[in-house]
Every structure is written in C-alpha cells, then in structure tokens.
PDB file of C-alpha atoms and ligand atoms in Angstrom:
ATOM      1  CA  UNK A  22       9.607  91.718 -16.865  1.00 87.00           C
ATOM      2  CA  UNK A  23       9.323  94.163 -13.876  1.00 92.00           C
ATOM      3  CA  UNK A  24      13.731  94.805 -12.866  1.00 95.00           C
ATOM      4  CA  UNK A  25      14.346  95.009  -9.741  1.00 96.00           C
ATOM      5  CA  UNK A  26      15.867  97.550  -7.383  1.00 97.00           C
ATOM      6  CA  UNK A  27      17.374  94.964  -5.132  1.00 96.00           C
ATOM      7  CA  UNK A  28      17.709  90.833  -4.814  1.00 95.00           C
ATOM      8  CA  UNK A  29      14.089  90.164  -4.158  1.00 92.00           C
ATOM      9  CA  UNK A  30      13.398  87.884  -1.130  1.00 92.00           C
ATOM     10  CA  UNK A  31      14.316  84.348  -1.608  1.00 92.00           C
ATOM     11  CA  UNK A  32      10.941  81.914  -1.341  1.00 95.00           C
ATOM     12  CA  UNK A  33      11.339  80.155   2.092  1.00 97.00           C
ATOM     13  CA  UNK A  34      10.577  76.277   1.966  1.00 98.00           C
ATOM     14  CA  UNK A  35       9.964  73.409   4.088  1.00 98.00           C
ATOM     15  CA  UNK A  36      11.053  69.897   3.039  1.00 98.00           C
ATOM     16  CA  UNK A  37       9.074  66.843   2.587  1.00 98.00           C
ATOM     17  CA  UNK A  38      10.239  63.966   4.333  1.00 97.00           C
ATOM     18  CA  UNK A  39      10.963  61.283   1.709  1.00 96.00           C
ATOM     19  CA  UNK A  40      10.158  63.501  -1.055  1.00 97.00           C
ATOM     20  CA  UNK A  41      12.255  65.437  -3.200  1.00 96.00           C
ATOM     21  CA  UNK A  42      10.317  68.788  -3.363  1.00 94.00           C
ATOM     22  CA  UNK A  43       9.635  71.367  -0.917  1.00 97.00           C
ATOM     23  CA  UNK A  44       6.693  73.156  -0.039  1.00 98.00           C
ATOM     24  CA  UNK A  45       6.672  76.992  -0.374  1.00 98.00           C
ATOM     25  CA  UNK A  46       5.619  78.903   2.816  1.00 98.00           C
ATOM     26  CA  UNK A  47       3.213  81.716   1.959  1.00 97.00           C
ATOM     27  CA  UNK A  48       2.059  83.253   4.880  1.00 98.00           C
ATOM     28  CA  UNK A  49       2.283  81.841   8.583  1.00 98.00           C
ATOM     29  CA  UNK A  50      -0.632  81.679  11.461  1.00 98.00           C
ATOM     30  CA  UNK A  51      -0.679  81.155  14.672  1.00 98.00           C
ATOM     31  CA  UNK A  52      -3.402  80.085  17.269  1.00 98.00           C
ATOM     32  CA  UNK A  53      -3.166  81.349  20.926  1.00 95.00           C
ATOM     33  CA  UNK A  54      -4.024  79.534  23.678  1.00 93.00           C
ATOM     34  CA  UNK A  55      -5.097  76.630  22.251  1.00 96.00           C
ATOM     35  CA  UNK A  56      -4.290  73.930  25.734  1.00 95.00           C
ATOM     36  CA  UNK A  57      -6.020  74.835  28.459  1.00 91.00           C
ATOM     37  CA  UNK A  58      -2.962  73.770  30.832  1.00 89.00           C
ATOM     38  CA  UNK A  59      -0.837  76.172  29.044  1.00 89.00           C
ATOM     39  CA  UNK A  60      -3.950  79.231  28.834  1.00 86.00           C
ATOM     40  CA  UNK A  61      -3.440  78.209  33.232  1.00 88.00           C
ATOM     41  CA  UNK A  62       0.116  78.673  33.560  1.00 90.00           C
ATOM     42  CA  UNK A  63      -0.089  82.009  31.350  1.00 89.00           C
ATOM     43  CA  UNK A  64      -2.729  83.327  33.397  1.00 89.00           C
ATOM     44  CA  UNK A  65      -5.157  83.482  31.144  1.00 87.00           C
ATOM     45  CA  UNK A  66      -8.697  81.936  30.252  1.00 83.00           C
ATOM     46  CA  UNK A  67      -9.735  79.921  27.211  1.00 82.00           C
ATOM     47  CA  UNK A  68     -12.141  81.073  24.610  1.00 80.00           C
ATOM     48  CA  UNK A  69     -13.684  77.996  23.618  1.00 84.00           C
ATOM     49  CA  UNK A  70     -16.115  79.101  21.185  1.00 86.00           C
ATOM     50  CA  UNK A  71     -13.216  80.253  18.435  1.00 89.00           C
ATOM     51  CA  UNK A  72      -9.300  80.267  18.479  1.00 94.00           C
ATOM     52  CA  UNK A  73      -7.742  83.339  18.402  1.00 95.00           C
ATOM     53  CA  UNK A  74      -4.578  84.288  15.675  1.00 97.00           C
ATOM     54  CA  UNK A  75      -1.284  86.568  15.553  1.00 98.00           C
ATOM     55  CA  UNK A  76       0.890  85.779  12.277  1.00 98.00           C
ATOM     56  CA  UNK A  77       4.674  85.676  11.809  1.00 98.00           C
ATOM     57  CA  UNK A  78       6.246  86.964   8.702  1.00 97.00           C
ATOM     58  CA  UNK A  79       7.864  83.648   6.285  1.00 96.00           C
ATOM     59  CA  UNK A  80      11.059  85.458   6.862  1.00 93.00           C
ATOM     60  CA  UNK A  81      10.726  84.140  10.638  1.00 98.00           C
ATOM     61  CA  UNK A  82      10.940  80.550   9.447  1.00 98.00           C
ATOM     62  CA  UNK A  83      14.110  78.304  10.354  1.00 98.00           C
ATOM     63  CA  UNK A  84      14.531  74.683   9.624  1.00 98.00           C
ATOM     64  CA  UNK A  85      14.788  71.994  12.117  1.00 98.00           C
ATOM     65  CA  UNK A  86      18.263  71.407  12.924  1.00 98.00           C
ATOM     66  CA  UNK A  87      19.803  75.339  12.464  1.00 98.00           C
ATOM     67  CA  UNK A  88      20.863  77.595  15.392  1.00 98.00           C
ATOM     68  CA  UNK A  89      19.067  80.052  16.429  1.00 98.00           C
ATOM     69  CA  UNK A  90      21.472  83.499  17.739  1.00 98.00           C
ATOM     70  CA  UNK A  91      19.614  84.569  21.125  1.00 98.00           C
ATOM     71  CA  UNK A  92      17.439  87.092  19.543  1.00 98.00           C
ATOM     72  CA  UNK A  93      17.897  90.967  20.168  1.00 98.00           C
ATOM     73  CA  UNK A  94      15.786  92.772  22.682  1.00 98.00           C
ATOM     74  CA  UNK A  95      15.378  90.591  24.788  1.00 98.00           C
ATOM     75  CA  UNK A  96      16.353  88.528  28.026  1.00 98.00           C
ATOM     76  CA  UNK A  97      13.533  85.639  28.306  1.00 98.00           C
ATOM     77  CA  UNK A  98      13.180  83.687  25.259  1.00 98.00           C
ATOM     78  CA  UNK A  99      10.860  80.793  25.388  1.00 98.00           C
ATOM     79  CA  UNK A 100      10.224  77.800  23.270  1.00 98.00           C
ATOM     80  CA  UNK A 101       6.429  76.800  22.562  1.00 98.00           C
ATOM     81  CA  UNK A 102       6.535  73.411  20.628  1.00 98.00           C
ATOM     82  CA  UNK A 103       3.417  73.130  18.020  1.00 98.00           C
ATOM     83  CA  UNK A 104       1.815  70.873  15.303  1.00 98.00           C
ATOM     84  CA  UNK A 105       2.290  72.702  12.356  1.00 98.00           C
ATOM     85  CA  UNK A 106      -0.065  71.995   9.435  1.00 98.00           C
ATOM     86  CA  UNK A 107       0.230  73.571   5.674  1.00 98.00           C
ATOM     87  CA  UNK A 108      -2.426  74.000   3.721  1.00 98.00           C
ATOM     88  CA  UNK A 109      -2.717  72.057   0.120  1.00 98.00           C
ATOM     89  CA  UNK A 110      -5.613  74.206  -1.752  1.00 97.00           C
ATOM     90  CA  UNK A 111      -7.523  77.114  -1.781  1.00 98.00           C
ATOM     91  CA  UNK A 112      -9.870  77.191   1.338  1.00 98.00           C
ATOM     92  CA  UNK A 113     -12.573  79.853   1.751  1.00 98.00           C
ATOM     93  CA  UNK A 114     -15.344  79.825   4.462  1.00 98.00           C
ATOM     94  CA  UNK A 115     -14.899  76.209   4.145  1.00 97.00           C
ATOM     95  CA  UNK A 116     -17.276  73.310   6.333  1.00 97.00           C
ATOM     96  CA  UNK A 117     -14.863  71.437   8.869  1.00 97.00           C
ATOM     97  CA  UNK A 118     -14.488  68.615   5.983  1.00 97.00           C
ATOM     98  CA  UNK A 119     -13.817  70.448   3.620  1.00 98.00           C
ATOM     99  CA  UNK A 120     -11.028  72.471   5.916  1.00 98.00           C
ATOM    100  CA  UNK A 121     -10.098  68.661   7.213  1.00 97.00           C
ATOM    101  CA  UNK A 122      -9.488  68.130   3.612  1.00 97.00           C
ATOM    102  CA  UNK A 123      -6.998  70.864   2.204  1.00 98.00           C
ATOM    103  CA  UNK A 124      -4.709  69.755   4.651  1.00 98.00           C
ATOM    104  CA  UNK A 125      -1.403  68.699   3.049  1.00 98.00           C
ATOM    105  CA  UNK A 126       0.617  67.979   5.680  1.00 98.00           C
ATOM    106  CA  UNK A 127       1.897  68.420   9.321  1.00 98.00           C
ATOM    107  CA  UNK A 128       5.315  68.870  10.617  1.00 98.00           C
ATOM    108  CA  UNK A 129       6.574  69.617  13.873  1.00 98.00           C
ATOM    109  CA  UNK A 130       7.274  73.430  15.108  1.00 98.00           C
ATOM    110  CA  UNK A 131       8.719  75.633  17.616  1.00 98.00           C
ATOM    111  CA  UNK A 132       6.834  78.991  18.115  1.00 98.00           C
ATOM    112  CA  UNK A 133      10.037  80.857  19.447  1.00 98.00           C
ATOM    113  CA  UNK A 134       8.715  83.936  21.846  1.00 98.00           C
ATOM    114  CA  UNK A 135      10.456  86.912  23.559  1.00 98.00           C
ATOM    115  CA  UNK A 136       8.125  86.349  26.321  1.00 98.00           C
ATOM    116  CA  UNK A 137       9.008  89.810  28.096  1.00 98.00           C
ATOM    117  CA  UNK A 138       7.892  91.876  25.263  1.00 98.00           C
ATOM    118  CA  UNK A 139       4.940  89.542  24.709  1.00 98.00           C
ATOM    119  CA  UNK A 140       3.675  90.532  28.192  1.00 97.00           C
ATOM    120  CA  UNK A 141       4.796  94.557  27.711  1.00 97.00           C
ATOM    121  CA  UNK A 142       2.809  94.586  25.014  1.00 97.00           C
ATOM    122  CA  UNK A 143      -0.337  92.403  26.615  1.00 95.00           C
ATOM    123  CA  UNK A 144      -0.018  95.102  29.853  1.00 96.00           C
ATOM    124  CA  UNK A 145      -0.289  98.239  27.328  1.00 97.00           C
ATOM    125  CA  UNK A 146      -2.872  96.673  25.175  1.00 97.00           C
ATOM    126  CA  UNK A 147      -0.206  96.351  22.235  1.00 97.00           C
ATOM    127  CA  UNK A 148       0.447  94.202  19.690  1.00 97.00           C
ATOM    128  CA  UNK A 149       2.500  91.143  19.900  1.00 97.00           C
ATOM    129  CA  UNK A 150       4.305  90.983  16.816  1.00 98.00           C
ATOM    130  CA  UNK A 151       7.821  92.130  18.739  1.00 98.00           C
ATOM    131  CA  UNK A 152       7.248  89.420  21.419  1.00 98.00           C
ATOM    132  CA  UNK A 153       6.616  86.429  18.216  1.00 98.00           C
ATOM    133  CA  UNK A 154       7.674  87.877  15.124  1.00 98.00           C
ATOM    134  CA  UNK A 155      11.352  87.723  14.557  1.00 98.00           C
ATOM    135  CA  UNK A 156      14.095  86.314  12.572  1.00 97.00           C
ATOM    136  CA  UNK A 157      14.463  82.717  12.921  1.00 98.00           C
ATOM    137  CA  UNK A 158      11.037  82.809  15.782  1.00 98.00           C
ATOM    138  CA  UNK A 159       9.210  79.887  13.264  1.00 98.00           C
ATOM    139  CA  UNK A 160      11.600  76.532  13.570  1.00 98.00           C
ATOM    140  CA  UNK A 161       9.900  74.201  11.607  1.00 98.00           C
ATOM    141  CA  UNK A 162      11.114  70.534  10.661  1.00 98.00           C
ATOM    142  CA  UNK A 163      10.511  68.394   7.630  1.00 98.00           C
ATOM    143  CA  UNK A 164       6.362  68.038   6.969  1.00 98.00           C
ATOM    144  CA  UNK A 165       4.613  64.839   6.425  1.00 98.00           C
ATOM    145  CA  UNK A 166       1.199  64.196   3.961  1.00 98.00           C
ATOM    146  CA  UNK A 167      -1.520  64.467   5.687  1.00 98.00           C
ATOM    147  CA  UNK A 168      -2.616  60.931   4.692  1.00 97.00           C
ATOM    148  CA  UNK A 169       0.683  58.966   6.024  1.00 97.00           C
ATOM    149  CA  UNK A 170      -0.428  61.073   9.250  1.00 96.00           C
ATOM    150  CA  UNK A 171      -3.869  60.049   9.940  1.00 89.00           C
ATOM    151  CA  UNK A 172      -6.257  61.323  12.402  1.00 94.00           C
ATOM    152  CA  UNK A 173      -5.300  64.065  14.403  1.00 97.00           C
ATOM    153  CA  UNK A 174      -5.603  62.812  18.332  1.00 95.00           C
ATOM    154  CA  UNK A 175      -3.903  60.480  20.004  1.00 96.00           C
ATOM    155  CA  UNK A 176      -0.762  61.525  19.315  1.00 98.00           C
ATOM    156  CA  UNK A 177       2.198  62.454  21.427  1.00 98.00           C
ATOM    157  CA  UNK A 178       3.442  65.944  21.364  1.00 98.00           C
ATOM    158  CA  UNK A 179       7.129  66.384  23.598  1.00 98.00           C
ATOM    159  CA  UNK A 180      10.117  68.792  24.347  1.00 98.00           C
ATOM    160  CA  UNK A 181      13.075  68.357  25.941  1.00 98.00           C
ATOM    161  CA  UNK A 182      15.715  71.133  26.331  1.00 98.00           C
ATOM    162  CA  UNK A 183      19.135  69.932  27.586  1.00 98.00           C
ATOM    163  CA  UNK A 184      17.535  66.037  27.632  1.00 98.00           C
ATOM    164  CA  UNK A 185      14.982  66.939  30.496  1.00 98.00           C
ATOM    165  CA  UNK A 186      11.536  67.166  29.414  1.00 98.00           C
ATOM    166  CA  UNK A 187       9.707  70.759  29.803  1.00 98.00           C
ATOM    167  CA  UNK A 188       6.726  69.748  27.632  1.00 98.00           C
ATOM    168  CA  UNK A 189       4.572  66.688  26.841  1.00 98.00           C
ATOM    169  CA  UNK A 190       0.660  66.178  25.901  1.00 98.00           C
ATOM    170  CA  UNK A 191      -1.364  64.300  23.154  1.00 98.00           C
ATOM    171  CA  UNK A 192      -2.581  66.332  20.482  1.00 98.00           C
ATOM    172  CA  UNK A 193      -6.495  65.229  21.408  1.00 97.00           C
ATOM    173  CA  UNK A 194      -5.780  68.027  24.661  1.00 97.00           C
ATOM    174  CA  UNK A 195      -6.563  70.882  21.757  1.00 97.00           C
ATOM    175  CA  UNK A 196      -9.351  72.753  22.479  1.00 96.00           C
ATOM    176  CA  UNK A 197      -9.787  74.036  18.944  1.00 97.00           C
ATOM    177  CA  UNK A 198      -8.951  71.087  16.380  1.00 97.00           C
ATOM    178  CA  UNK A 199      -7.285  71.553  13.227  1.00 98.00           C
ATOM    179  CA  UNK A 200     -10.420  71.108  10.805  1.00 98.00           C
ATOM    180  CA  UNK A 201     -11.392  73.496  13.423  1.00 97.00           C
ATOM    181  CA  UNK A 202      -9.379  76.354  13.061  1.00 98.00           C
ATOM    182  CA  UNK A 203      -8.737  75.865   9.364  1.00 98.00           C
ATOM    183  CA  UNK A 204     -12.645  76.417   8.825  1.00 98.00           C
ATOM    184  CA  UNK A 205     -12.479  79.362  11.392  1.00 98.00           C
ATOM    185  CA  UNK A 206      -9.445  80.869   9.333  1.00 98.00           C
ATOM    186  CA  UNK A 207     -11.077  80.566   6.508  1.00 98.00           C
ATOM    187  CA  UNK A 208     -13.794  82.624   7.431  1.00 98.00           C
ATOM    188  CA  UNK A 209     -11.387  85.529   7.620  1.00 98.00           C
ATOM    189  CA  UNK A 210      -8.980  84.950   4.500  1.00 98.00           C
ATOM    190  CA  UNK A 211      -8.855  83.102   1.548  1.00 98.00           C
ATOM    191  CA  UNK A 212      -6.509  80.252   2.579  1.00 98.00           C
ATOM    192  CA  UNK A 213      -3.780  79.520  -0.378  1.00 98.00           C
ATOM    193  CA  UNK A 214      -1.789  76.636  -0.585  1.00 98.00           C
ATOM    194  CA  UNK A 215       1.106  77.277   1.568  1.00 98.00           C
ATOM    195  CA  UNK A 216      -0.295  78.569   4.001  1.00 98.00           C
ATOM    196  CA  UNK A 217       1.326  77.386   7.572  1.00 98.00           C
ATOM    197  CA  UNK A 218      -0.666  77.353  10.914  1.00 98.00           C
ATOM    198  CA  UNK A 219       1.050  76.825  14.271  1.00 98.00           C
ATOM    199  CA  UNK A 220      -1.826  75.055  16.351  1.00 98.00           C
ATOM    200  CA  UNK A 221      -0.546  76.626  19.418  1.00 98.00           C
ATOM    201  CA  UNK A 222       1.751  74.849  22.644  1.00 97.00           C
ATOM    202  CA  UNK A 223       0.915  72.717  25.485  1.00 97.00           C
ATOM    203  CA  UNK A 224       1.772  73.895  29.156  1.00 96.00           C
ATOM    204  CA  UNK A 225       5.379  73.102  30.284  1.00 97.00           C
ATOM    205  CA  UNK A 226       7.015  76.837  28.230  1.00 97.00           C
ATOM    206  CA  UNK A 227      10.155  78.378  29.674  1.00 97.00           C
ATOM    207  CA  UNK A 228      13.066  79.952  29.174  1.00 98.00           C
ATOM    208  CA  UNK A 229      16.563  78.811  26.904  1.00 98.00           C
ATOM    209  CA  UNK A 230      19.977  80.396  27.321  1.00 98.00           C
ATOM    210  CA  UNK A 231      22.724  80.230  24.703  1.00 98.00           C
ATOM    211  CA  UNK A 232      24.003  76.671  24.532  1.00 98.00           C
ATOM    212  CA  UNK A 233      20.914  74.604  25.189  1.00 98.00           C
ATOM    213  CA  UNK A 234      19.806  72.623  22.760  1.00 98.00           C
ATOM    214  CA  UNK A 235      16.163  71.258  22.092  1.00 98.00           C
ATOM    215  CA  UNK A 236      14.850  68.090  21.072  1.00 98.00           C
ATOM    216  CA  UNK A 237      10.519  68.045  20.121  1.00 98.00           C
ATOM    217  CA  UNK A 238       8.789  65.073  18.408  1.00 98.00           C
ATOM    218  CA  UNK A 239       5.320  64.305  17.612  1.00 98.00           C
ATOM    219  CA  UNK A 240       4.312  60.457  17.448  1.00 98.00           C
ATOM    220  CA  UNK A 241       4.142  59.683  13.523  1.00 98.00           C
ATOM    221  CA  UNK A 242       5.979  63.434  12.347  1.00 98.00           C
ATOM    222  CA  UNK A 243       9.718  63.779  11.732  1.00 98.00           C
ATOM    223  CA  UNK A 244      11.435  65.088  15.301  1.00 98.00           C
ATOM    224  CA  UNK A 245      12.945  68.856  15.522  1.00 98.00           C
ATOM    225  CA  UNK A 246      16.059  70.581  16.763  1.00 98.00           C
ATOM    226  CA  UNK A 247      17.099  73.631  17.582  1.00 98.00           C
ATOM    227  CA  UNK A 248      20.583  74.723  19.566  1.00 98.00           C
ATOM    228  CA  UNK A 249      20.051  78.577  20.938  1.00 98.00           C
ATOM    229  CA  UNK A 250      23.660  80.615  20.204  1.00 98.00           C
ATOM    230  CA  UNK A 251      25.473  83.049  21.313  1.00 97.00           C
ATOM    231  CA  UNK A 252      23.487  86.612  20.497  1.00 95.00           C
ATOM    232  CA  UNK A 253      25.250  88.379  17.422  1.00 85.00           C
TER     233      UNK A 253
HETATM  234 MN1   MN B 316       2.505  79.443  20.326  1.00 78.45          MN
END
C-alpha cells in the first residue's frame, strides 16, 4: 500500500435526494454559452454546430446551502445558475441515446465566476481557469435520477438573489441539449461515472456582494442556496 506524504484529498460528493448514498464527483465540465439570450448580453455569438467546454477542478465544488467567502482576486463575482447532470457509466464517442442514457441524474448548480478576470483573460487570448476555477466556484445541490426527472424541456430554470429574480428560462431555450453535449464530450474523453457537466446559464448574470443570499430551483430538481460572506 503506496504511504503517503500528506492527507490525500478527501473524495468530494453530492447527495441524493431521498437516498442514502452520495455520488462521487470525478471530474467537472462546463459548457459555454449554451442560451442564446445570455451568448447576447455577454457579447458574444453562438456556435450552434457544437458546445464549447472549460472544466473546474472537484475541489471547486460546494454544496447547496454553504457560504461561499467572496473569493480572492477579485471585485465582480457573478452567479450563473445551471442544470447540472452526472454521468452513471462509461460513455465513449457515444450516439445521442446512448449519451441520453448514461445519465444518472441532474441537480441544480451555480457556476460561480470572477467575471473581471474572465474577460482579462478573453481580451489577452488567455485561459479562463482564474475567472471559473476556484474554491467553492461549483455550488451544487442534492441530484435527482434521471428517471424521477424525465425529459429534459419544459422545465423551469430560476434565480433570485436577495428575493428579486435576476434569472428565469425553461430548460427547452438550450441550444445544445444534454444527450447533446454528452455525445459531443464523449468524442473528446472517455466519460466515467461521476463525471459532472454544468449545461451552461441563461441570460439575467450579475454581480453578488457579501451578504446576499441566493435562492435557484429547477421545476422537478431539489432548489439551491448559497449566502456570499465576508472575504477571508
Ligand atoms: Mn456557466
């Protein structure tokens, strides 16, 4: 048995809503501009013919419910609120059925951004990962099977920050669907269970200060929370 130099990183975990065991998070995607409304108020255009990705480390996950410290660096954090979906079984190069089908479940999300050194790094051609990727940057809350779900569509997706509503859209207003972009993923990794993909916000994004607190839900998912604290 290989010792270790230090406390190896604990496995990071997303409940289950009316199940006792949690689902391990292996890695985490992301899919950009996946609204048009939102692709509009960003100033950007939508690729239609495949979704684009940036990833988030596991150590960026936070449950539903937790504070988040106003990040470091700083001095425009936004809140994106996302479907989440994990994935249930291996997936590679996979059909949209088949991609439709490793689904396990869906939760809902909050893709927390440092939105000034997102757009830094879009004006030098850089990457994003100090603009998405940080501590506590993937809130997720509580997951639910894909098959107490259903079909992905109609649903409504909402966020309200403070009790007034900043976001709200039906899940059908995704350009790329999520047998969609699992099959397009899967063209580029072999998909584990585990896996989590963000599906990417509506428009309505904008800026939280320490001491607001969020409220998202998506029709048929467990709602999320998230209160933004004092920077430490
Ligand atoms: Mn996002």
């Amino acid at each position: 048995m290989t010792r270790f130099l230090f406390e190896p990183p604990a496995i990071r975990s997303i409940p289950v809503t009316g199940e006792d065991a949690a689902c391990p998070v292996h890695r985490i995607f992301c899919v950009g501009r996946n609204y048009a409304a939102h692709a509009a108020e960003m100033g950007n255009e939508v690729d239609r013919e495949a979704p684009f990705y940036f990833t988030k480390s596991p150590h960026a996950l936070l449950a539903s419910g937790a504070t988040l410290p106003y990040p470091p660096g700083t001095q425009d954090l936004h809140h994106e609120m996302e479907l989440a979906l994990v994935i249930g079984q291996p997936v590679f190069q996979a059909t949209r059925d088949a991609a439709r089908g490793a689904i396990f479940g869906y939760g809902c999300a909050l893709d927390m951004t440092r939105r000034d050194l997102q757009g830094a790094a879009k004006d030098k051609r850089r990457p994003w990962d100090l603009g998405k990727d940080f501590e506590g940057s993937a809130v997720v809350a509580p997951l639910t099977r894909a098959e107490d779900m259903g079909e992905i569509g109609p649903q409504r997706l909402h966020l309200s920050v403070n009790g007034e509503t900043r976001q709200d859209a039906t899940l059908d207003e995704m350009i790329h669907g999520v047998a969609g972009i699992v099959a397009d993923l899967s063209r580029f990794y072999h998909l584990v269970p585990g896996d989590l993909i963000l599906t990417g916000t509506p428009a309505g994004v904008g800026a939280v200060r320490p001491g607001d607190v969020l409220h998202g839900g998506i029709d048929g998912l467990d709602p999320i929370s998230l209160t933004i604290g004092s920077a430490t």
